Amino acid sequence: MIQTENAMTSVLLETAKKSVLFTANRPNIVMERGKGMHLWDTDGNRYLDFVGGWAVASLGHSPEALQEALSRQAATLVHASPGYYNRPMIEFAELLTSLSGMDKVFFGSSGAEANESAIKLARKHGAVNLNGAFEIITLANSFHGRSLATMSATGKPQWKELFSPKVEGFKHVPINDLDACFAAVTNQTCAIMVELVQGEGGVHSVDEAYLYGIRKICDMYGIMLIFDEVQTGLGRTGKLFAYEHYGIKPDVMTLGKGIGAGFPLSAMLAKSKYDLFEPGDQGGTYTGAPLAMAAGYAVLTELLERNITDNAKTQGNYLMSKLALLSGEFPISNIRGKGLLLAFDTPAGAATELAAICLREGLLINALNPSTVRLVPPLIVSQQDSDAMLGILRSALGQLSSH
């Protein structure tokens, strides 16, 4: 059970509420350190983390491989301007393109930046190759980021009027409805952008036949196919990239979150035929900065050397089977996902309360909405960690049921 806040924590919280711009309903705890699967707050409370920084902490908290890479590179070269090549950039670009099946890469600092880059590249393709086509088809309940363009691409109904006027040129169609997607295609369509598993939208996966149909549509009309793998990439779904579950390759793919294991890093990868930007079309102060490149190279190398993708598959299957057993005792349902991107439904309104009970018991889970819980732990999670999580979850469900 979590202990009451001490005097120092009270001061910190008071300062935070005075100085930090309000953007989220945060609990009254202050995180101080992390190691592996756990976080500790300023009161000394330990939390088993099945949120993983929103699928960011792929190697767990403060992994040694990342610490060593950052320390080594910081002593050599932190930043050299994106106007120059640097050695870590070249090494990481070569590794990432060779593993992904893509040809070229642009580096950013966030998933939104990677997706914004993909949107710009799609419109460049439309301008150069499709007589000025500029419209991009995305899916209802998708999530592509919080910049104005990526919010416009996002299919969250509650964002429809937020920050209007939105960036024009986006059409939203239902997931797994190929007829609706085909009907939305016009001579102004330059790209179709898809999350293979809608993480923020409730952990809903696209069907293989649907994705195959979209690939055919894109090939038929010369439309760019973009896979947003910001949340699903780098082992999260039990494959290095989620598209490997389907055997269908994109023209452009975006990565973020787990690619830096906590260090701000993202990437947009493209096939050679879409290497269309001219100088000045795209860039950024921190594009390909040596410190970030060293971090990404270390993270990806560690994922490969420790076979962490297979662990995500194994532990994901284990959690799915155990959650299915729990659903026989408690009112949770529709257990779904791939690898360690999992979700289940609760009775209406119960997910938020369930997450709050788990927090008090030392477990972090994510209530995506009032009726959906998402589990996105670090990919290093062990069966022992999973069993500990399930034990706390069982207790919390019992408390919820007794209300």
Tab-separated table of C-alpha atoms in Angstrom:
chain	number	residue	atom	x	y	z
A	1	MET	CA	0.000	0.000	0.000
A	2	ILE	CA	1.336	3.454	-0.944
A	3	GLN	CA	2.533	5.583	1.991
A	4	THR	CA	1.292	9.115	2.711
A	5	GLU	CA	3.278	11.970	1.200
A	6	ASN	CA	6.059	13.514	3.285
A	7	ALA	CA	6.869	17.210	3.756
A	8	MET	CA	9.287	17.338	0.814
A	9	THR	CA	6.722	15.783	-1.528
A	10	SER	CA	4.103	18.285	-0.352
A	11	VAL	CA	6.417	21.174	-1.195
A	12	LEU	CA	7.255	19.700	-4.592
A	13	LEU	CA	3.581	19.197	-5.431
A	14	GLU	CA	2.734	22.729	-4.354
A	15	THR	CA	5.548	24.071	-6.547
A	16	ALA	CA	4.468	21.901	-9.477
A	17	LYS	CA	0.889	23.132	-9.335
A	18	LYS	CA	2.158	26.716	-9.237
A	19	SER	CA	4.787	26.418	-11.976
A	20	VAL	CA	3.932	23.578	-14.385
A	21	LEU	CA	1.389	24.334	-17.105
A	22	PHE	CA	-1.709	22.189	-16.654
A	23	THR	CA	-2.078	19.630	-19.454
A	24	ALA	CA	-3.008	16.449	-17.580
A	25	ASN	CA	-4.724	15.194	-14.435
A	26	ARG	CA	-1.693	13.870	-12.593
A	27	PRO	CA	-1.892	11.996	-9.257
A	28	ASN	CA	-0.289	13.551	-6.180
A	29	ILE	CA	2.976	11.656	-6.448
A	30	VAL	CA	6.403	12.753	-7.673
A	31	MET	CA	8.504	10.161	-9.454
A	32	GLU	CA	12.175	10.271	-8.510
A	33	ARG	CA	14.018	7.254	-9.898
A	34	GLY	CA	13.542	4.079	-11.867
A	35	LYS	CA	15.247	0.765	-12.413
A	36	GLY	CA	14.102	-2.070	-14.622
A	37	MET	CA	10.382	-2.690	-14.170
A	38	HIS	CA	9.976	-0.294	-11.225
A	39	LEU	CA	9.627	3.397	-10.420
A	40	TRP	CA	10.077	5.031	-6.994
A	41	ASP	CA	8.488	8.267	-5.836
A	42	THR	CA	9.858	10.885	-3.421
A	43	ASP	CA	8.116	9.116	-0.513
A	44	GLY	CA	10.046	5.926	-1.244
A	45	ASN	CA	7.029	4.054	-2.642
A	46	ARG	CA	7.813	1.497	-5.321
A	47	TYR	CA	5.571	0.964	-8.351
A	48	LEU	CA	5.497	-1.984	-10.748
A	49	ASP	CA	5.264	-0.223	-14.099
A	50	PHE	CA	2.889	-1.618	-16.727
A	51	VAL	CA	2.572	1.778	-18.434
A	52	GLY	CA	6.228	2.009	-19.402
A	53	GLY	CA	6.125	5.743	-20.052
A	54	TRP	CA	3.358	5.129	-22.630
A	55	ALA	CA	5.292	2.302	-24.328
A	56	VAL	CA	8.564	4.260	-24.225
A	57	ALA	CA	10.653	2.350	-21.669
A	58	SER	CA	11.344	-0.598	-23.966
A	59	LEU	CA	14.456	-1.676	-22.029
A	60	GLY	CA	13.026	-0.786	-18.631
A	61	HIS	CA	13.969	2.249	-16.567
A	62	SER	CA	17.539	3.576	-16.660
A	63	PRO	CA	18.951	0.647	-18.684
A	64	GLU	CA	22.705	0.274	-18.488
A	65	ALA	CA	23.118	0.111	-22.254
A	66	LEU	CA	21.524	3.552	-22.616
A	67	GLN	CA	23.429	5.019	-19.664
A	68	GLU	CA	26.747	3.878	-21.096
A	69	ALA	CA	25.986	5.065	-24.638
A	70	LEU	CA	24.895	8.529	-23.470
A	71	SER	CA	27.888	8.918	-21.157
A	72	ARG	CA	30.350	7.812	-23.830
A	73	GLN	CA	28.879	10.006	-26.557
A	74	ALA	CA	28.397	13.044	-24.293
A	75	ALA	CA	32.123	12.992	-23.653
A	76	THR	CA	32.827	13.007	-27.404
A	77	LEU	CA	30.225	15.070	-29.287
A	78	VAL	CA	26.721	16.104	-28.225
A	79	HIS	CA	25.638	18.278	-31.154
A	80	ALA	CA	27.212	19.327	-34.440
A	81	SER	CA	24.295	20.959	-36.351
A	82	PRO	CA	22.060	18.991	-38.718
A	83	GLY	CA	23.979	20.634	-41.584
A	84	TYR	CA	26.730	18.029	-41.176
A	85	TYR	CA	26.914	14.252	-41.113
A	86	ASN	CA	28.156	12.681	-37.901
A	87	ARG	CA	29.419	9.176	-37.292
A	88	PRO	CA	26.641	7.952	-34.930
A	89	MET	CA	24.018	9.205	-37.429
A	90	ILE	CA	25.540	7.185	-40.246
A	91	GLU	CA	25.936	4.048	-38.134
A	92	PHE	CA	22.394	4.171	-36.768
A	93	ALA	CA	20.862	4.978	-40.162
A	94	GLU	CA	22.603	1.985	-41.739
A	95	LEU	CA	21.490	-0.378	-38.959
A	96	LEU	CA	17.895	0.849	-38.945
A	97	THR	CA	17.406	0.756	-42.710
A	98	SER	CA	18.966	-2.699	-43.015
A	99	LEU	CA	16.657	-4.125	-40.337
A	100	SER	CA	13.473	-2.384	-41.460
A	101	GLY	CA	13.607	-3.203	-45.148
A	102	MET	CA	13.473	0.520	-45.922
A	103	ASP	CA	16.082	2.589	-47.750
A	104	LYS	CA	16.324	6.075	-46.265
A	105	VAL	CA	15.664	7.611	-42.841
A	106	PHE	CA	14.924	11.047	-41.396
A	107	PHE	CA	15.404	11.410	-37.635
A	108	GLY	CA	13.295	13.480	-35.249
A	109	SER	CA	12.642	13.799	-31.547
A	110	SER	CA	8.996	12.699	-31.171
A	111	GLY	CA	6.410	10.487	-32.822
A	112	ALA	CA	4.428	13.549	-33.853
A	113	GLU	CA	7.507	14.934	-35.608
A	114	ALA	CA	8.042	11.667	-37.471
A	115	ASN	CA	4.395	11.579	-38.555
A	116	GLU	CA	4.470	15.250	-39.537
A	117	SER	CA	7.458	14.393	-41.719
A	118	ALA	CA	5.515	11.544	-43.335
A	119	ILE	CA	2.571	13.879	-44.031
A	120	LYS	CA	4.903	16.395	-45.655
A	121	LEU	CA	6.571	13.681	-47.725
A	122	ALA	CA	3.171	12.379	-48.844
A	123	ARG	CA	2.147	15.838	-50.019
A	124	LYS	CA	5.491	16.260	-51.766
A	125	HIS	CA	4.766	12.978	-53.565
A	126	GLY	CA	1.342	14.321	-54.499
A	127	ALA	CA	2.828	17.543	-55.808
A	128	VAL	CA	5.588	15.850	-57.800
A	129	ASN	CA	3.952	12.622	-58.983
A	130	LEU	CA	0.153	12.944	-58.666
A	131	ASN	CA	-0.711	16.297	-60.265
A	132	GLY	CA	-0.938	18.139	-56.968
A	133	ALA	CA	-2.914	15.548	-54.965
A	134	PHE	CA	-2.837	16.430	-51.262
A	135	GLU	CA	-5.491	14.423	-49.394
A	136	ILE	CA	-4.518	11.725	-46.898
A	137	ILE	CA	-6.885	8.989	-45.739
A	138	THR	CA	-6.561	7.910	-42.096
A	139	LEU	CA	-8.683	5.753	-39.797
A	140	ALA	CA	-11.368	6.672	-37.306
A	141	ASN	CA	-10.069	6.466	-33.698
A	142	SER	CA	-6.487	6.664	-34.920
A	143	PHE	CA	-3.840	8.684	-33.105
A	144	HIS	CA	-0.906	10.274	-34.925
A	145	GLY	CA	0.292	13.020	-32.579
A	146	ARG	CA	-0.438	16.439	-31.096
A	147	SER	CA	0.931	18.913	-33.645
A	148	LEU	CA	-1.803	20.652	-35.649
A	149	ALA	CA	-1.243	18.496	-38.738
A	150	THR	CA	-1.023	15.207	-36.828
A	151	MET	CA	-4.099	16.146	-34.774
A	152	SER	CA	-5.900	16.750	-38.063
A	153	ALA	CA	-4.775	13.326	-39.241
A	154	THR	CA	-5.929	11.757	-35.967
A	155	GLY	CA	-9.413	10.238	-35.965
A	156	LYS	CA	-10.422	11.007	-32.367
A	157	PRO	CA	-13.991	12.386	-32.456
A	158	GLN	CA	-13.390	14.596	-29.405
A	159	TRP	CA	-10.629	16.428	-31.284
A	160	LYS	CA	-12.801	17.345	-34.254
A	161	GLU	CA	-13.384	20.951	-33.166
A	162	LEU	CA	-10.320	21.358	-30.936
A	163	PHE	CA	-7.887	24.082	-32.069
A	164	SER	CA	-9.934	24.842	-35.174
A	165	PRO	CA	-9.404	25.524	-37.951
A	166	LYS	CA	-7.632	22.243	-38.501
A	167	VAL	CA	-5.192	21.492	-41.312
A	168	GLU	CA	-7.316	20.543	-44.312
A	169	GLY	CA	-6.939	17.482	-46.490
A	170	PHE	CA	-7.605	14.532	-44.188
A	171	LYS	CA	-10.394	11.982	-44.537
A	172	HIS	CA	-11.219	9.503	-41.756
A	173	VAL	CA	-12.693	6.098	-42.559
A	174	PRO	CA	-13.680	3.161	-40.293
A	175	ILE	CA	-11.039	0.561	-39.481
A	176	ASN	CA	-11.275	-2.712	-41.424
A	177	ASP	CA	-13.860	-1.311	-43.864
A	178	LEU	CA	-12.176	-1.626	-47.245
A	179	ASP	CA	-15.227	-0.404	-49.157
A	180	ALA	CA	-15.236	2.829	-47.147
A	181	CYS	CA	-11.523	3.307	-47.775
A	182	PHE	CA	-11.907	2.694	-51.498
A	183	ALA	CA	-14.857	5.091	-51.659
A	184	ALA	CA	-12.747	7.818	-50.056
A	185	VAL	CA	-10.054	7.610	-52.750
A	186	THR	CA	-10.165	10.368	-55.362
A	187	ASN	CA	-7.722	11.939	-57.788
A	188	GLN	CA	-6.706	14.192	-54.856
A	189	THR	CA	-5.528	11.279	-52.668
A	190	CYS	CA	-1.770	11.165	-52.156
A	191	ALA	CA	-1.493	8.754	-49.200
A	192	ILE	CA	-3.222	6.346	-46.839
A	193	MET	CA	-1.890	6.385	-43.271
A	194	VAL	CA	-2.550	3.427	-40.959
A	195	GLU	CA	-1.724	2.315	-37.422
A	196	LEU	CA	-1.501	-1.476	-37.585
A	197	VAL	CA	-2.645	-1.575	-33.962
A	198	GLN	CA	-4.481	1.510	-32.741
A	199	GLY	CA	-2.763	1.929	-29.394
A	200	GLU	CA	-4.367	5.145	-28.149
A	201	GLY	CA	-7.623	4.294	-29.899
A	202	GLY	CA	-8.247	1.184	-27.797
A	203	VAL	CA	-5.729	-1.426	-29.057
A	204	HIS	CA	-7.639	-2.483	-32.152
A	205	SER	CA	-5.727	-4.254	-34.953
A	206	VAL	CA	-6.242	-4.058	-38.691
A	207	ASP	CA	-7.217	-7.284	-40.445
A	208	GLU	CA	-4.776	-8.906	-42.864
A	209	ALA	CA	-7.267	-8.937	-45.762
A	210	TYR	CA	-8.042	-5.269	-45.149
A	211	LEU	CA	-4.366	-4.301	-45.149
A	212	TYR	CA	-3.765	-6.349	-48.292
A	213	GLY	CA	-6.636	-4.500	-49.960
A	214	ILE	CA	-5.210	-1.115	-48.985
A	215	ARG	CA	-1.818	-2.118	-50.368
A	216	LYS	CA	-3.513	-3.038	-53.676
A	217	ILE	CA	-5.360	0.291	-53.793
A	218	CYS	CA	-2.117	2.190	-53.230
A	219	ASP	CA	-0.290	0.190	-55.905
A	220	MET	CA	-3.149	0.670	-58.362
A	221	TYR	CA	-3.278	4.468	-58.053
A	222	GLY	CA	0.309	5.309	-57.114
A	223	ILE	CA	-0.761	6.336	-53.603
A	224	MET	CA	1.792	6.317	-50.783
A	225	LEU	CA	1.121	3.776	-48.005
A	226	ILE	CA	2.291	4.977	-44.580
A	227	PHE	CA	2.462	2.734	-41.520
A	228	ASP	CA	2.511	4.629	-38.232
A	229	GLU	CA	4.583	2.288	-36.048
A	230	VAL	CA	5.415	4.892	-33.426
A	231	GLN	CA	3.893	2.663	-30.733
A	232	THR	CA	4.119	-0.763	-32.393
A	233	GLY	CA	7.681	-0.668	-33.727
A	234	LEU	CA	10.904	-2.040	-32.220
A	235	GLY	CA	9.578	-5.255	-30.694
A	236	ARG	CA	6.428	-4.053	-28.946
A	237	THR	CA	4.083	-6.487	-30.743
A	238	GLY	CA	6.365	-9.531	-30.589
A	239	LYS	CA	7.895	-8.749	-33.986
A	240	LEU	CA	10.602	-6.147	-34.591
A	241	PHE	CA	8.035	-4.265	-36.705
A	242	ALA	CA	4.285	-4.879	-36.589
A	243	TYR	CA	4.043	-5.070	-40.390
A	244	GLU	CA	5.885	-8.417	-40.133
A	245	HIS	CA	2.686	-9.944	-38.686
A	246	TYR	CA	1.029	-9.241	-42.033
A	247	GLY	CA	3.813	-9.688	-44.588
A	248	ILE	CA	2.779	-6.399	-46.203
A	249	LYS	CA	5.370	-3.624	-46.478
A	250	PRO	CA	4.730	0.115	-46.418
A	251	ASP	CA	6.263	2.817	-48.588
A	252	VAL	CA	6.926	4.963	-45.523
A	253	MET	CA	7.088	3.947	-41.845
A	254	THR	CA	7.341	6.050	-38.706
A	255	LEU	CA	8.946	5.014	-35.413
A	256	GLY	CA	9.138	6.611	-31.973
A	257	LYS	CA	8.561	5.797	-28.297
A	258	GLY	CA	10.640	2.643	-27.685
A	259	ILE	CA	13.298	3.553	-30.260
A	260	GLY	CA	15.124	5.651	-27.656
A	261	ALA	CA	14.044	3.704	-24.542
A	262	GLY	CA	13.323	7.030	-22.841
A	263	PHE	CA	15.619	9.334	-24.794
A	264	PRO	CA	13.605	11.655	-27.123
A	265	LEU	CA	14.012	10.078	-30.563
A	266	SER	CA	11.922	9.185	-33.598
A	267	ALA	CA	12.399	8.252	-37.220
A	268	MET	CA	10.632	8.334	-40.558
A	269	LEU	CA	11.807	5.664	-42.994
A	270	ALA	CA	11.048	5.591	-46.715
A	271	LYS	CA	11.711	3.589	-49.833
A	272	SER	CA	14.182	5.165	-52.279
A	273	LYS	CA	11.471	6.198	-54.763
A	274	TYR	CA	10.115	8.574	-52.104
A	275	ASP	CA	13.441	10.328	-51.487
A	276	LEU	CA	11.798	13.545	-52.716
A	277	PHE	CA	12.679	16.365	-50.332
A	278	GLU	CA	14.736	19.275	-51.613
A	279	PRO	CA	17.081	21.249	-49.328
A	280	GLY	CA	14.932	23.325	-47.004
A	281	ASP	CA	11.790	21.178	-47.370
A	282	GLN	CA	12.385	19.341	-44.125
A	283	GLY	CA	14.757	19.587	-41.193
A	284	GLY	CA	15.070	20.377	-37.514
A	285	THR	CA	17.656	21.627	-35.068
A	286	TYR	CA	18.090	18.226	-33.422
A	287	THR	CA	17.769	16.076	-36.534
A	288	GLY	CA	20.291	13.256	-36.310
A	289	ALA	CA	22.113	14.770	-33.318
A	290	PRO	CA	25.032	12.540	-32.221
A	291	LEU	CA	23.745	12.018	-28.671
A	292	ALA	CA	20.347	10.789	-29.884
A	293	MET	CA	21.914	8.620	-32.582
A	294	ALA	CA	24.195	6.922	-30.062
A	295	ALA	CA	21.171	6.293	-27.848
A	296	GLY	CA	19.136	4.775	-30.668
A	297	TYR	CA	21.985	2.566	-31.846
A	298	ALA	CA	22.559	1.261	-28.302
A	299	VAL	CA	18.852	0.581	-27.739
A	300	LEU	CA	18.355	-1.267	-31.006
A	301	THR	CA	21.532	-3.288	-30.551
A	302	GLU	CA	20.446	-4.278	-27.034
A	303	LEU	CA	16.998	-5.323	-28.269
A	304	LEU	CA	18.617	-7.588	-30.848
A	305	GLU	CA	21.381	-9.044	-28.688
A	306	ARG	CA	19.030	-9.926	-25.816
A	307	ASN	CA	16.289	-11.237	-28.133
A	308	ILE	CA	13.834	-8.957	-26.346
A	309	THR	CA	11.297	-9.109	-29.182
A	310	ASP	CA	10.752	-12.814	-28.484
A	311	ASN	CA	10.295	-12.026	-24.801
A	312	ALA	CA	7.540	-9.569	-25.761
A	313	LYS	CA	5.805	-12.316	-27.714
A	314	THR	CA	6.172	-14.905	-24.934
A	315	GLN	CA	5.087	-12.610	-22.115
A	316	GLY	CA	2.270	-11.162	-24.206
A	317	ASN	CA	0.860	-14.622	-24.805
A	318	TYR	CA	1.232	-15.458	-21.107
A	319	LEU	CA	-0.602	-12.302	-20.036
A	320	MET	CA	-3.389	-12.900	-22.562
A	321	SER	CA	-3.966	-16.406	-21.202
A	322	LYS	CA	-3.976	-15.266	-17.577
A	323	LEU	CA	-6.277	-12.316	-18.299
A	324	ALA	CA	-8.657	-14.738	-20.006
A	325	LEU	CA	-8.771	-16.746	-16.752
A	326	LEU	CA	-9.424	-13.563	-14.757
A	327	SER	CA	-12.328	-12.749	-17.078
A	328	GLY	CA	-14.037	-15.883	-15.756
A	329	GLU	CA	-14.038	-14.378	-12.256
A	330	PHE	CA	-14.432	-10.655	-12.860
A	331	PRO	CA	-16.301	-8.490	-15.401
A	332	ILE	CA	-13.430	-7.843	-17.793
A	333	SER	CA	-13.829	-8.702	-21.452
A	334	ASN	CA	-12.551	-8.332	-25.018
A	335	ILE	CA	-8.935	-9.078	-24.135
A	336	ARG	CA	-6.923	-8.117	-27.188
A	337	GLY	CA	-3.632	-6.943	-28.634
A	338	LYS	CA	-0.306	-8.181	-29.923
A	339	GLY	CA	2.825	-8.865	-27.886
A	340	LEU	CA	3.052	-6.381	-25.048
A	341	LEU	CA	0.485	-3.955	-26.434
A	342	LEU	CA	-2.611	-5.306	-24.700
A	343	ALA	CA	-6.006	-4.071	-23.561
A	344	PHE	CA	-9.224	-5.249	-21.993
A	345	ASP	CA	-12.630	-3.713	-21.366
A	346	THR	CA	-14.303	-3.100	-18.029
A	347	PRO	CA	-17.901	-2.230	-17.187
A	348	ALA	CA	-18.720	1.349	-18.214
A	349	GLY	CA	-16.743	3.868	-16.184
A	350	ALA	CA	-14.774	1.302	-14.175
A	351	ALA	CA	-11.388	1.524	-15.916
A	352	THR	CA	-10.435	4.857	-14.352
A	353	GLU	CA	-11.335	3.652	-10.868
A	354	LEU	CA	-9.498	0.367	-11.440
A	355	ALA	CA	-6.328	2.245	-12.439
A	356	ALA	CA	-6.636	4.409	-9.311
A	357	ILE	CA	-6.969	1.350	-7.037
A	358	CYS	CA	-3.945	-0.273	-8.707
A	359	LEU	CA	-1.932	2.924	-8.190
A	360	ARG	CA	-2.696	2.791	-4.445
A	361	GLU	CA	-1.515	-0.842	-4.458
A	362	GLY	CA	1.755	-0.015	-6.241
A	363	LEU	CA	0.858	-0.944	-9.828
A	364	LEU	CA	0.790	1.432	-12.791
A	365	ILE	CA	-1.737	0.656	-15.554
A	366	ASN	CA	-3.268	2.946	-18.154
A	367	ALA	CA	-6.999	3.733	-18.371
A	368	LEU	CA	-7.285	4.708	-22.035
A	369	ASN	CA	-10.882	5.751	-21.485
A	370	PRO	CA	-13.495	5.070	-18.777
A	371	SER	CA	-14.043	1.521	-20.065
A	372	THR	CA	-10.639	0.396	-21.417
A	373	VAL	CA	-7.380	-0.549	-19.687
A	374	ARG	CA	-4.126	-0.721	-21.668
A	375	LEU	CA	-1.027	-2.681	-20.588
A	376	VAL	CA	2.269	-1.596	-22.193
A	377	PRO	CA	5.059	-2.700	-19.834
A	378	PRO	CA	8.765	-2.551	-20.652
A	379	LEU	CA	9.703	-5.339	-23.038
A	380	ILE	CA	12.045	-6.844	-20.438
A	381	VAL	CA	9.084	-7.932	-18.279
A	382	SER	CA	9.501	-11.407	-16.761
A	383	GLN	CA	6.891	-14.020	-15.847
A	384	GLN	CA	7.528	-13.130	-12.207
A	385	ASP	CA	6.704	-9.480	-12.989
A	386	SER	CA	3.600	-10.546	-14.886
A	387	ASP	CA	2.442	-12.711	-11.978
A	388	ALA	CA	3.001	-9.824	-9.559
A	389	MET	CA	0.936	-7.538	-11.789
A	390	LEU	CA	-1.841	-10.113	-12.084
A	391	GLY	CA	-1.938	-10.543	-8.307
A	392	ILE	CA	-2.409	-6.804	-7.736
A	393	LEU	CA	-4.917	-6.604	-10.585
A	394	ARG	CA	-6.937	-9.470	-9.099
A	395	SER	CA	-7.007	-7.698	-5.721
A	396	ALA	CA	-8.032	-4.411	-7.352
A	397	LEU	CA	-10.811	-6.102	-9.346
A	398	GLY	CA	-12.034	-7.656	-6.133
A	399	GLN	CA	-12.121	-4.247	-4.426
A	400	LEU	CA	-13.919	-2.789	-7.432
A	401	SER	CA	-16.523	-5.548	-7.397
A	402	SER	CA	-17.222	-5.034	-3.691
A	403	HIS	CA	-18.169	-1.369	-4.195
